[in-house]
Amino acid sequence: MRKLWIILICLLVCTGCSSQIELQKQTFTIELGKDVYANPALYVKEDKNYDTSNMSVQAVSSGIRKMDNRFITGGMDYLVVGEYDFKIVDGDKEYPFKIKIKDTQPPTINNAPTEISVARESIIDWSQYFDASDLSGVSYSVNQNFSTAQAGSVDIVLKISDRYGNAVEKNVHVNIT
């Protein structure tokens, strides 16, 4: 009878060990604007064939909501740049992990003329000429000493950046009249 108890205890211990899930990693990095899904199968090791149907992914960090099986932050339909705490819940067990949202992509340029004409002594609003967008916003800068004080023409390099330093450079011929 004692051997039977030992076998049963070993089976229970081994069963308990096999029910521990393994995450693919402790920190997942996702690009700004990409969906962060609440699907546990996306975060556990794929080669283990876990039954994830009874598991759930929950946000631990404040300010995060779940909408249509994905996570969002206030007023946006995505998670903004930052690091967030999550957990996978499997019955009474919890497995913490982090998701970092990063912006690594430069702004998208929808319209980029190679030549523009501006009035002498004017302040150029580059957004009137260059249609650019980025979830982090865009800014325009010229990487050289440029002035519209004198009539003529000049070749410049316009830098279109987002707030995280991702940028696109465009060569522009500026006619100052």
PDB file of C-alpha atoms in Angstrom, residues 9-126:
ATOM      1  CA  ILE A   9       2.350  11.261  -5.001  1.00  0.00           C
ATOM      2  CA  CYS A  10       4.980  11.064  -7.764  1.00  0.00           C
ATOM      3  CA  LEU A  11       2.258  11.176 -10.404  1.00  0.00           C
ATOM      4  CA  LEU A  12       0.633  14.213  -8.757  1.00  0.00           C
ATOM      5  CA  VAL A  13       3.973  15.998  -8.453  1.00  0.00           C
ATOM      6  CA  CYS A  14       4.894  15.233 -12.073  1.00  0.00           C
ATOM      7  CA  THR A  15       1.446  16.324 -13.265  1.00  0.00           C
ATOM      8  CA  GLY A  16       1.848  19.584 -11.368  1.00  0.00           C
ATOM      9  CA  CYS A  17       5.245  20.117 -13.015  1.00  0.00           C
ATOM     10  CA  SER A  18       3.914  19.599 -16.510  1.00  0.00           C
ATOM     11  CA  SER A  19       1.124  22.128 -16.004  1.00  0.00           C
ATOM     12  CA  GLN A  20       3.629  24.974 -15.579  1.00  0.00           C
ATOM     13  CA  ILE A  21       3.642  26.998 -18.761  1.00  0.00           C
ATOM     14  CA  GLU A  22       6.760  28.474 -20.287  1.00  0.00           C
ATOM     15  CA  LEU A  23       6.687  31.878 -21.919  1.00  0.00           C
ATOM     16  CA  GLN A  24       8.481  32.536 -25.198  1.00  0.00           C
ATOM     17  CA  LYS A  25      10.257  35.398 -23.410  1.00  0.00           C
ATOM     18  CA  GLN A  26       9.793  37.704 -20.428  1.00  0.00           C
ATOM     19  CA  THR A  27       9.633  40.918 -22.458  1.00  0.00           C
ATOM     20  CA  PHE A  28       7.951  41.251 -25.842  1.00  0.00           C
ATOM     21  CA  THR A  29       8.734  44.289 -28.003  1.00  0.00           C
ATOM     22  CA  ILE A  30       5.991  45.490 -30.322  1.00  0.00           C
ATOM     23  CA  GLU A  31       5.967  48.397 -32.779  1.00  0.00           C
ATOM     24  CA  LEU A  32       3.794  51.410 -31.983  1.00  0.00           C
ATOM     25  CA  GLY A  33       0.390  51.070 -33.642  1.00  0.00           C
ATOM     26  CA  LYS A  34       0.506  47.282 -33.950  1.00  0.00           C
ATOM     27  CA  ASP A  35      -2.209  45.350 -32.166  1.00  0.00           C
ATOM     28  CA  VAL A  36      -1.375  43.771 -28.806  1.00  0.00           C
ATOM     29  CA  TYR A  37      -3.675  40.789 -28.555  1.00  0.00           C
ATOM     30  CA  ALA A  38      -5.083  39.094 -25.462  1.00  0.00           C
ATOM     31  CA  ASN A  39      -4.438  35.630 -26.897  1.00  0.00           C
ATOM     32  CA  PRO A  40      -2.279  33.535 -24.510  1.00  0.00           C
ATOM     33  CA  ALA A  41      -1.057  31.311 -27.358  1.00  0.00           C
ATOM     34  CA  LEU A  42       0.934  34.270 -28.707  1.00  0.00           C
ATOM     35  CA  TYR A  43       3.091  34.446 -25.572  1.00  0.00           C
ATOM     36  CA  VAL A  44       3.645  30.822 -24.490  1.00  0.00           C
ATOM     37  CA  LYS A  45       6.254  28.559 -26.061  1.00  0.00           C
ATOM     38  CA  GLU A  46       4.879  27.159 -29.281  1.00  0.00           C
ATOM     39  CA  ASP A  47       6.691  23.833 -29.130  1.00  0.00           C
ATOM     40  CA  LYS A  48       4.972  22.768 -25.903  1.00  0.00           C
ATOM     41  CA  ASN A  49       1.421  22.417 -27.310  1.00  0.00           C
ATOM     42  CA  TYR A  50      -0.258  24.018 -24.303  1.00  0.00           C
ATOM     43  CA  ASP A  51      -4.015  24.025 -24.059  1.00  0.00           C
ATOM     44  CA  THR A  52      -4.519  27.784 -23.859  1.00  0.00           C
ATOM     45  CA  SER A  53      -8.320  27.662 -24.099  1.00  0.00           C
ATOM     46  CA  ASN A  54      -8.747  28.147 -20.336  1.00  0.00           C
ATOM     47  CA  MET A  55      -5.970  30.743 -20.013  1.00  0.00           C
ATOM     48  CA  SER A  56      -6.355  34.505 -20.200  1.00  0.00           C
ATOM     49  CA  VAL A  57      -4.051  37.457 -20.674  1.00  0.00           C
ATOM     50  CA  GLN A  58      -4.636  40.324 -18.271  1.00  0.00           C
ATOM     51  CA  ALA A  59      -3.131  43.771 -18.034  1.00  0.00           C
ATOM     52  CA  VAL A  60      -1.491  44.551 -14.698  1.00  0.00           C
ATOM     53  CA  SER A  61      -0.430  48.126 -15.538  1.00  0.00           C
ATOM     54  CA  SER A  62      -3.088  50.771 -15.030  1.00  0.00           C
ATOM     55  CA  GLY A  63      -4.668  52.692 -17.882  1.00  0.00           C
ATOM     56  CA  ILE A  64      -5.026  49.693 -20.180  1.00  0.00           C
ATOM     57  CA  ARG A  65      -8.359  48.390 -21.434  1.00  0.00           C
ATOM     58  CA  LYS A  66      -9.229  45.255 -23.355  1.00  0.00           C
ATOM     59  CA  MET A  67     -11.362  45.800 -26.439  1.00  0.00           C
ATOM     60  CA  ASP A  68     -12.228  43.092 -28.972  1.00  0.00           C
ATOM     61  CA  ASN A  69      -9.453  40.759 -27.731  1.00  0.00           C
ATOM     62  CA  ARG A  70      -6.740  43.436 -27.893  1.00  0.00           C
ATOM     63  CA  PHE A  71      -5.336  45.962 -25.462  1.00  0.00           C
ATOM     64  CA  ILE A  72      -5.593  49.733 -25.844  1.00  0.00           C
ATOM     65  CA  THR A  73      -4.793  52.834 -23.820  1.00  0.00           C
ATOM     66  CA  GLY A  74      -7.075  55.785 -23.133  1.00  0.00           C
ATOM     67  CA  GLY A  75      -8.396  57.537 -26.196  1.00  0.00           C
ATOM     68  CA  MET A  76      -6.283  55.453 -28.610  1.00  0.00           C
ATOM     69  CA  ASP A  77      -7.005  52.184 -30.351  1.00  0.00           C
ATOM     70  CA  TYR A  78      -3.475  50.937 -29.624  1.00  0.00           C
ATOM     71  CA  LEU A  79      -0.966  50.973 -26.757  1.00  0.00           C
ATOM     72  CA  VAL A  80       1.201  54.087 -26.660  1.00  0.00           C
ATOM     73  CA  VAL A  81       5.000  53.950 -26.335  1.00  0.00           C
ATOM     74  CA  GLY A  82       6.017  52.572 -22.946  1.00  0.00           C
ATOM     75  CA  GLU A  83       6.525  49.398 -20.949  1.00  0.00           C
ATOM     76  CA  TYR A  84       3.526  47.536 -19.561  1.00  0.00           C
ATOM     77  CA  ASP A  85       3.066  44.660 -17.137  1.00  0.00           C
ATOM     78  CA  PHE A  86       0.809  41.742 -18.099  1.00  0.00           C
ATOM     79  CA  LYS A  87       0.132  38.264 -16.823  1.00  0.00           C
ATOM     80  CA  ILE A  88      -1.207  35.021 -18.163  1.00  0.00           C
ATOM     81  CA  VAL A  89      -3.710  33.491 -15.782  1.00  0.00           C
ATOM     82  CA  ASP A  90      -4.080  29.718 -15.853  1.00  0.00           C
ATOM     83  CA  GLY A  91      -6.490  28.698 -13.114  1.00  0.00           C
ATOM     84  CA  ASP A  92      -4.849  29.744  -9.853  1.00  0.00           C
ATOM     85  CA  LYS A  93      -1.427  30.255 -11.463  1.00  0.00           C
ATOM     86  CA  GLU A  94      -0.143  33.524 -12.858  1.00  0.00           C
ATOM     87  CA  TYR A  95       2.786  34.087 -15.212  1.00  0.00           C
ATOM     88  CA  PRO A  96       3.978  37.700 -15.395  1.00  0.00           C
ATOM     89  CA  PHE A  97       5.580  39.271 -18.466  1.00  0.00           C
ATOM     90  CA  LYS A  98       6.169  42.686 -19.989  1.00  0.00           C
ATOM     91  CA  ILE A  99       5.327  44.285 -23.304  1.00  0.00           C
ATOM     92  CA  LYS A 100       7.421  47.203 -24.552  1.00  0.00           C
ATOM     93  CA  ILE A 101       5.868  49.422 -27.168  1.00  0.00           C
ATOM     94  CA  LYS A 102       8.511  51.181 -29.239  1.00  0.00           C
ATOM     95  CA  ASP A 103       8.410  53.544 -32.185  1.00  0.00           C
ATOM     96  CA  THR A 104      11.214  52.507 -34.535  1.00  0.00           C
ATOM     97  CA  GLN A 105       9.647  53.509 -37.857  1.00  0.00           C
ATOM     98  CA  PRO A 106      10.215  56.885 -39.554  1.00  0.00           C
ATOM     99  CA  PRO A 107       7.290  59.074 -40.575  1.00  0.00           C
ATOM    100  CA  THR A 108       5.353  58.123 -43.677  1.00  0.00           C
ATOM    101  CA  ILE A 109       5.751  60.663 -46.466  1.00  0.00           C
ATOM    102  CA  ASN A 110       2.681  60.877 -48.702  1.00  0.00           C
ATOM    103  CA  ASN A 111       3.775  63.848 -50.789  1.00  0.00           C
ATOM    104  CA  ALA A 112       7.379  64.975 -51.258  1.00  0.00           C
ATOM    105  CA  PRO A 113       8.108  67.528 -53.972  1.00  0.00           C
ATOM    106  CA  THR A 114      11.689  67.837 -55.145  1.00  0.00           C
ATOM    107  CA  GLU A 115      11.288  71.561 -55.859  1.00  0.00           C
ATOM    108  CA  ILE A 116       9.287  74.353 -54.221  1.00  0.00           C
ATOM    109  CA  SER A 117       8.992  78.112 -54.657  1.00  0.00           C
ATOM    110  CA  VAL A 118       8.640  80.497 -51.723  1.00  0.00           C
ATOM    111  CA  ALA A 119       8.508  84.257 -51.278  1.00  0.00           C
ATOM    112  CA  ARG A 120      11.571  86.144 -50.096  1.00  0.00           C
ATOM    113  CA  GLU A 121      11.617  86.846 -46.324  1.00  0.00           C
ATOM    114  CA  SER A 122       8.948  84.184 -45.712  1.00  0.00           C
ATOM    115  CA  ILE A 123       8.819  81.607 -42.969  1.00  0.00           C
ATOM    116  CA  ILE A 124       8.274  78.255 -44.595  1.00  0.00           C
ATOM    117  CA  ASP A 125       5.569  75.984 -43.240  1.00  0.00           C
ATOM    118  CA  TRP A 126       7.020  72.707 -44.480  1.00  0.00           C
TER     119      TRP A 126
END
